[in-house]
Protein backbone atom coordinates (compact mmCIF):
# COMPACT_ATOMS: atom_id res chain seq x y z
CA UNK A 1 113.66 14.76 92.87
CA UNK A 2 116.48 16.46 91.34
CA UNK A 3 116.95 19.65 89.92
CA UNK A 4 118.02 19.22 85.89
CA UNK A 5 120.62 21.76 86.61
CA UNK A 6 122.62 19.34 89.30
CA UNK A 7 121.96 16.22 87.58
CA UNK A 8 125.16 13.76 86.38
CA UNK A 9 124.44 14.44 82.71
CA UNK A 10 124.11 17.95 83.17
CA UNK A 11 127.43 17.86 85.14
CA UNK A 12 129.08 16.16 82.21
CA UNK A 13 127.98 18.86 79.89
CA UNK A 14 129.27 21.31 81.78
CA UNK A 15 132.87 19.73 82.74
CA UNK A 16 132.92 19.18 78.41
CA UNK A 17 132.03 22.54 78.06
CA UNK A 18 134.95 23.90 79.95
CA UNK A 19 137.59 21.83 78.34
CA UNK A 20 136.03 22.67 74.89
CA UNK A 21 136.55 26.08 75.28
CA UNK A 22 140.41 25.82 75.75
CA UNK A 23 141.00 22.95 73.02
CA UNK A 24 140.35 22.65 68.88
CA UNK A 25 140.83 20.14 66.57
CA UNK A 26 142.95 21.13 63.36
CA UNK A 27 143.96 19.11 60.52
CA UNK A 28 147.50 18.73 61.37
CA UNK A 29 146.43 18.13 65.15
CA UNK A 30 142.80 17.05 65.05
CA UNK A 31 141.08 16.45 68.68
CA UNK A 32 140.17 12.69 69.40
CA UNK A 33 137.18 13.10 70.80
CA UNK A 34 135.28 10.38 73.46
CA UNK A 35 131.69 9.27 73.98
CA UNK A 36 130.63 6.97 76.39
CA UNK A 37 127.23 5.39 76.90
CA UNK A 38 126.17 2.86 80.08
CA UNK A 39 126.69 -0.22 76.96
CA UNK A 40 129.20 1.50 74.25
CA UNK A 41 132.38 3.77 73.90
CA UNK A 42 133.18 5.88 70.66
CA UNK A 43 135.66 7.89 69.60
CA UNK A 44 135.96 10.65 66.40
CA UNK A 45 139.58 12.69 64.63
CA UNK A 46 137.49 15.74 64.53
CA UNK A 47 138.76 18.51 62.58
CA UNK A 48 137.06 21.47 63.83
CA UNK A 49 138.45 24.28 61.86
CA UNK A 50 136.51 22.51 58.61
CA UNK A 51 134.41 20.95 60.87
CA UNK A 52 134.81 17.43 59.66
CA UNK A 53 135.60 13.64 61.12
CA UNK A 54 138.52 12.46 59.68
CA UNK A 55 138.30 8.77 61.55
CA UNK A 56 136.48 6.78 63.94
CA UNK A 57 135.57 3.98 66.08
CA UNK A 58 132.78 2.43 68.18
CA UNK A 59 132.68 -0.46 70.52
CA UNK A 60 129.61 -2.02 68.73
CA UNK A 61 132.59 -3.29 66.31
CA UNK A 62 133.96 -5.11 68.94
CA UNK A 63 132.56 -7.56 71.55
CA UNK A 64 133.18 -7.23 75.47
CA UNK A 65 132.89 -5.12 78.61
CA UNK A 66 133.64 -1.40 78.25
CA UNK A 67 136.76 -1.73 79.16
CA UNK A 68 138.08 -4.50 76.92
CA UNK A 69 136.09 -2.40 74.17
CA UNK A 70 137.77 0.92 74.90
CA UNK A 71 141.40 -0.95 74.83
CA UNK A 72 140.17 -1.72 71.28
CA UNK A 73 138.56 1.47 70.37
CA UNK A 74 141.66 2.78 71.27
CA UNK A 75 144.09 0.78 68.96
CA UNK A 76 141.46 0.75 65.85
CA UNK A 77 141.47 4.74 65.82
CA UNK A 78 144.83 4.80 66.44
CA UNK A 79 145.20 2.87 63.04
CA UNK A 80 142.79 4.65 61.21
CA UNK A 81 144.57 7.74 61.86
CA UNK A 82 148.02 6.07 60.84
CA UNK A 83 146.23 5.55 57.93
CA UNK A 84 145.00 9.15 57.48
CA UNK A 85 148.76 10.39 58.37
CA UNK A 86 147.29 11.42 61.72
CA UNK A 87 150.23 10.97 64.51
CA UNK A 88 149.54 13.84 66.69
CA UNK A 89 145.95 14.96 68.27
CA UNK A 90 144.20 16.84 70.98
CA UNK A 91 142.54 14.89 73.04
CA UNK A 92 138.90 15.63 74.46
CA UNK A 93 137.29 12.98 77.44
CA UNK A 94 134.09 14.10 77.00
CA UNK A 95 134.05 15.56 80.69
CA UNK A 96 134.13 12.04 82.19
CA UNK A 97 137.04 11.53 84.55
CA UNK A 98 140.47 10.70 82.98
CA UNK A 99 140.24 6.63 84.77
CA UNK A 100 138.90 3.41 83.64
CA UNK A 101 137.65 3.16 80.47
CA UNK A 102 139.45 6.61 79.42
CA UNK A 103 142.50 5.43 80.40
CA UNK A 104 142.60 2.49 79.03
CA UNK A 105 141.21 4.06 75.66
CA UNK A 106 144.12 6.85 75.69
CA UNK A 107 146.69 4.04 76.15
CA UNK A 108 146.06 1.93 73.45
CA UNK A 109 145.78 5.23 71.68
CA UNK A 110 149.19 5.89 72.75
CA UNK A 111 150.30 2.35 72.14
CA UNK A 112 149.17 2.81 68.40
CA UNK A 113 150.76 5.49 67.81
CA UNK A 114 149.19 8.57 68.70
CA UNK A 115 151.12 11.15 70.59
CA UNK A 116 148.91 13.51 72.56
């Protein structure tokens, strides 16, 4: 059995951890912020220094595979924070590898608009 302390969850929380010590959100440049579950991926414009979520999106708003869902995550938030005059943000995987659904999330992210 494993130890909690070396499990993949636990691993997570500590790569997140690390980044979210060196980057914050602000209003002008609020951090876009990823969540990934085994079914879903989400994504929140978090504005830490107020502590609020400007925009959002979750793959239960759109059908498919993860990946097809994180391409649009991706371009929904990216319109959302068009909307919000949002063009430039942080952004914040979560601790899950930059690959796959990531990538393909911070493309279409990119190809809406976003500039991180």
């Amino acid at each position: 059995m494993k130890n909690a302390s070396t499990g993949t969850k636990s691993a997570r929380e500590r790569r997140h951890a690390r980044v979210r010590a060196r980057i914050s959100g602000t209003e002008s440049r609020p951090r876009l912020a990823v969540f990934k579950s085994n079914k879903f991926i989400s994504v929140q414009l978090i504005d830490d220094t107020k502590g609020t979520t400007l925009a959002a999106a979750h793959g239960r708003e759109f059908k498919g595979s993860l990946g097809t869902q994180a391409v649009a995550v991706g371009a929904a938030v990216a319109k959302r924070a068009k909307e919000k005059g949002v063009t430039a943000v942080v952004f914040d995987r979560g601790g899950y590898l930059y690959g796959a659904q990531i990538k393909a999330l911070a493309d279409a992210a990119r190809e809406g608009g976003l500039t991180f």
